[in-house]
Short mmCIF file of C-alpha atoms in Angstrom, two decimals:
data_model
loop_
_atom_site.label_atom_id
_atom_site.label_comp_id
_atom_site.label_asym_id
_atom_site.label_seq_id
_atom_site.Cartn_x
_atom_site.Cartn_y
_atom_site.Cartn_z
CA MET A 1 -3.47 50.05 -97.82
CA THR A 2 -5.83 52.86 -98.06
CA ASP A 3 -4.55 56.51 -97.12
CA SER A 4 -6.26 56.51 -93.97
CA GLU A 5 -5.09 53.33 -92.91
CA ALA A 6 -1.01 54.31 -94.46
CA ARG A 7 -1.26 57.66 -92.06
CA GLN A 8 -2.45 55.66 -88.84
CA LEU A 9 0.53 53.36 -89.79
CA PHE A 10 2.68 56.17 -89.80
CA GLU A 11 1.58 57.71 -86.41
CA GLN A 12 2.31 54.73 -84.83
CA ILE A 13 5.55 54.48 -86.06
CA MET A 14 6.44 57.79 -85.32
CA ALA A 15 4.89 56.85 -81.86
CA LEU A 16 7.62 54.40 -81.36
CA TYR A 17 10.49 57.11 -82.03
CA PRO A 18 9.28 60.10 -79.85
CA ASP A 19 12.31 62.20 -80.40
CA PRO A 20 14.26 60.44 -83.27
CA GLN A 21 17.87 62.41 -84.21
CA PRO A 22 20.11 62.03 -86.84
CA THR A 23 22.55 59.40 -87.08
CA LEU A 24 25.19 60.92 -88.73
CA HIS A 25 27.70 62.69 -86.66
CA ALA A 26 28.04 66.67 -87.30
CA GLN A 27 27.77 69.87 -85.64
CA ASN A 28 27.01 72.40 -88.40
CA PRO A 29 25.33 72.80 -91.86
CA PHE A 30 28.80 72.15 -93.59
CA GLN A 31 29.27 68.70 -91.46
CA ILE A 32 26.31 67.87 -91.96
CA LEU A 33 25.99 68.16 -95.95
CA VAL A 34 29.50 66.36 -96.20
CA ALA A 35 28.45 63.65 -94.02
CA VAL A 36 25.16 63.12 -95.63
CA MET A 37 27.08 63.17 -99.25
CA LEU A 38 29.59 60.49 -97.62
CA SER A 39 27.05 58.43 -96.48
CA ALA A 40 25.92 57.49 -99.76
CA GLN A 41 26.24 53.42 -100.27
CA THR A 42 28.10 53.12 -97.26
CA THR A 43 26.77 52.88 -93.75
CA ASP A 44 26.10 55.62 -91.24
CA VAL A 45 28.47 54.10 -88.64
CA ALA A 46 31.38 53.62 -91.16
CA VAL A 47 31.09 57.51 -91.59
CA ASN A 48 30.93 58.60 -88.40
CA ALA A 49 34.14 56.70 -88.14
CA VAL A 50 36.35 58.97 -90.37
CA THR A 51 34.25 62.13 -90.01
CA PRO A 52 36.36 63.21 -86.47
CA GLU A 53 39.54 63.25 -88.36
CA LEU A 54 38.10 64.48 -91.70
CA PHE A 55 36.45 67.85 -89.86
CA ALA A 56 39.50 68.41 -87.58
CA ALA A 57 41.84 68.32 -90.68
CA TYR A 58 38.98 70.70 -92.88
CA PRO A 59 36.76 72.37 -90.61
CA THR A 60 35.83 74.77 -93.09
CA PRO A 61 34.63 74.80 -96.83
CA ALA A 62 38.03 76.75 -97.44
CA ALA A 63 39.83 74.40 -95.71
CA MET A 64 38.58 71.54 -97.74
CA ALA A 65 38.76 73.40 -101.12
CA ALA A 66 42.80 74.21 -100.49
CA ALA A 67 43.44 70.53 -99.72
CA SER A 68 44.62 67.88 -102.71
CA VAL A 69 42.05 65.28 -103.44
CA THR A 70 44.35 62.94 -102.82
CA ASP A 71 44.70 64.01 -99.01
CA ILE A 72 41.18 64.18 -98.50
CA ALA A 73 40.79 60.43 -100.21
CA LYS A 74 43.22 59.25 -97.51
CA LYS A 75 40.93 60.40 -94.96
CA ILE A 76 38.04 58.70 -96.26
CA SER A 77 39.79 55.72 -97.38
CA ARG A 78 37.43 53.14 -95.65
CA LEU A 79 34.32 54.09 -97.07
CA GLY A 80 32.78 52.95 -100.55
CA LEU A 81 33.38 55.07 -103.72
CA TYR A 82 35.97 57.35 -101.43
CA ARG A 83 38.12 58.69 -104.16
CA THR A 84 34.98 60.00 -106.10
CA LYS A 85 33.73 61.28 -103.08
CA ALA A 86 36.89 63.05 -102.31
CA ALA A 87 36.99 64.64 -105.32
CA HIS A 88 33.19 65.93 -104.91
CA LEU A 89 33.97 67.46 -101.48
CA LYS A 90 37.06 69.56 -103.00
CA ALA A 91 35.00 70.59 -105.78
CA LEU A 92 31.61 71.34 -103.50
CA SER A 93 33.92 73.13 -100.92
CA ALA A 94 35.50 75.65 -103.75
CA ILE A 95 31.82 76.48 -105.18
CA LEU A 96 30.41 77.09 -101.45
CA VAL A 97 33.71 79.26 -101.10
CA GLU A 98 33.47 81.06 -104.36
CA LYS A 99 29.49 81.46 -104.98
CA TYR A 100 28.00 81.23 -101.33
CA ASP A 101 30.97 82.92 -99.11
CA GLY A 102 31.77 79.84 -97.51
CA GLN A 103 28.16 79.08 -96.40
CA VAL A 104 25.56 76.10 -97.61
CA PRO A 105 22.59 77.22 -99.41
CA ALA A 106 19.75 76.60 -97.61
CA ASN A 107 17.64 75.60 -100.62
CA ALA A 108 17.13 72.40 -102.72
CA ALA A 109 17.53 74.51 -106.38
CA ASP A 110 21.40 75.67 -104.68
CA LEU A 111 21.95 72.55 -103.20
CA VAL A 112 21.48 69.75 -105.86
CA LYS A 113 23.89 71.80 -108.33
CA LEU A 114 26.82 70.44 -105.62
CA PRO A 115 28.84 68.00 -106.80
CA GLY A 116 27.88 64.44 -105.85
CA VAL A 117 24.60 65.96 -104.07
CA GLY A 118 20.82 65.04 -105.20
CA LYS A 119 17.65 64.78 -104.18
CA LYS A 120 17.71 62.49 -101.07
CA THR A 121 21.23 64.33 -99.55
CA ALA A 122 19.45 68.15 -100.21
CA THR A 123 16.55 66.97 -98.22
CA VAL A 124 18.47 65.71 -95.24
CA VAL A 125 21.01 68.19 -95.46
CA LEU A 126 17.74 70.99 -95.34
CA SER A 127 16.20 68.76 -92.64
CA ASP A 128 19.26 68.66 -90.17
CA ALA A 129 20.77 71.45 -90.72
CA PHE A 130 18.45 74.23 -91.05
CA GLY A 131 14.59 72.34 -89.92
CA ILE A 132 13.64 72.83 -93.19
CA PRO A 133 10.61 70.00 -93.34
CA GLY A 134 11.17 67.26 -96.20
CA VAL A 135 10.42 63.39 -96.62
CA ALA A 136 14.01 62.01 -97.56
CA VAL A 137 13.65 58.71 -98.99
CA ASP A 138 16.52 56.07 -98.24
CA THR A 139 16.79 52.33 -99.16
CA HIS A 140 14.43 51.79 -95.91
CA VAL A 141 11.93 54.39 -97.02
CA SER A 142 11.55 53.28 -100.25
CA ARG A 143 11.33 49.38 -99.16
CA ILE A 144 8.61 50.17 -96.69
CA VAL A 145 6.70 52.50 -99.02
CA LYS A 146 6.77 50.06 -101.95
CA GLY A 147 6.15 47.15 -99.29
CA LEU A 148 2.66 48.70 -98.49
CA GLY A 149 1.90 49.37 -101.74
CA LEU A 150 1.67 53.07 -101.53
CA VAL A 151 3.69 53.58 -104.63
CA SER A 152 4.73 51.48 -108.14
CA PRO A 153 7.52 48.94 -107.49
CA LYS A 154 9.14 51.18 -110.17
CA ALA A 155 8.53 53.99 -108.37
CA THR A 156 11.80 56.37 -107.80
CA PRO A 157 13.01 58.32 -105.11
CA VAL A 158 11.32 61.69 -105.74
CA GLN A 159 8.00 60.03 -106.84
CA ILE A 160 8.04 58.43 -103.26
CA GLN A 161 8.67 61.74 -101.36
CA SER A 162 6.14 63.41 -103.10
CA ARG A 163 3.78 60.64 -102.26
CA LEU A 164 4.30 60.65 -98.40
CA GLU A 165 4.53 64.53 -98.31
CA THR A 166 0.97 64.93 -99.90
CA LEU A 167 -0.02 61.53 -97.51
CA MET A 168 1.34 63.37 -94.18
CA PRO A 169 1.19 66.74 -92.94
CA LYS A 170 4.16 68.93 -93.19
CA SER A 171 4.94 69.22 -89.40
CA THR A 172 5.70 65.33 -89.66
CA TRP A 173 7.96 65.09 -92.39
CA ILE A 174 11.02 65.29 -90.88
CA LYS A 175 9.90 63.30 -87.75
CA LEU A 176 8.24 60.54 -90.24
CA HIS A 177 11.52 59.77 -92.45
CA ARG A 178 13.74 59.42 -89.39
CA SER A 179 11.26 57.28 -87.79
CA LEU A 180 10.85 55.01 -91.17
CA ILE A 181 14.56 54.81 -91.45
CA ARG A 182 14.57 53.54 -87.73
CA PHE A 183 11.71 51.22 -88.26
CA GLY A 184 13.33 49.92 -91.39
CA ARG A 185 16.29 48.88 -89.63
CA GLU A 186 14.97 47.59 -86.73
CA HIS A 187 11.75 45.70 -87.85
CA LEU A 188 10.85 46.07 -91.27
CA ARG A 189 14.36 45.09 -92.42
CA ALA A 190 15.43 43.65 -96.11
CA ARG A 191 15.79 40.18 -94.62
CA ASP A 192 13.22 38.35 -91.97
CA PRO A 193 11.04 41.84 -92.05
CA GLN A 194 9.16 41.42 -88.40
CA PRO A 195 6.72 44.06 -87.27
CA PRO A 196 6.85 44.58 -83.49
CA SER A 197 5.08 42.63 -80.94
CA GLY A 198 1.38 43.79 -80.18
CA PRO A 199 -2.21 43.52 -81.56
CA GLU A 200 -1.80 46.84 -82.91
CA TRP A 201 0.44 45.71 -85.60
CA THR A 202 -1.05 42.69 -86.74
CA PHE A 203 -2.57 44.25 -90.06
CA LEU A 204 0.93 44.95 -91.38
CA ALA A 205 1.07 41.11 -91.79
CA THR A 206 -2.15 41.48 -94.33
CA HIS A 207 -0.74 44.88 -95.51
CA TYR A 208 3.25 44.59 -96.18
CA ALA A 209 4.51 42.70 -98.98
CA PRO A 210 8.36 42.89 -99.07
CA LEU A 211 9.58 43.57 -102.66
CA LYS A 212 12.18 40.77 -103.91
CA GLY A 213 15.94 42.15 -104.72
CA GLU A 214 14.96 45.26 -102.83
CA GLU A 215 18.48 46.87 -101.35
CA HIS A 216 18.83 46.60 -97.65
#
């Protein structure tokens, strides 16, 4: 697939979702940071099921930092890796209080220094909390971009993000990653990927070759 074909495809995908919204339920930068960090190796549905009680108990970084890891863990015990995530939540909350006056920093360099926060989490937090453009790469985005042959099968999320951000205008980056995630969940799934119906999607059949062993 050429770059021009890829741009056309991504424009079509974004057109399917005129106003894609975050799927994690959160009301402020701290809640967004917590929810996105919890979503690692866990579905958004599962995260949304535990965060109301978590946020009610610990509405601020100061409240979270003052809690015990055991108490935090109890509130998120339905999630994968919940003990590690609980420890990260307490530690990052303490750093926010001590270093950032209880505020979530609005730059990637500071975000990725927080416990449990990687490049993808930082990109989502920046886009969802502060409207700062970036293409977050989750398993859906990775699967689609690799399946289209736009990057190497062994490309890292950072390499995929760089490729997409070079390919597409900055003004589209937030909508692009949200739309690709939706498209990956609804159409180009890991199992039995099916493009939308319609002649404008037929070219996907010749360009999309899902990689074996890709995570769903």
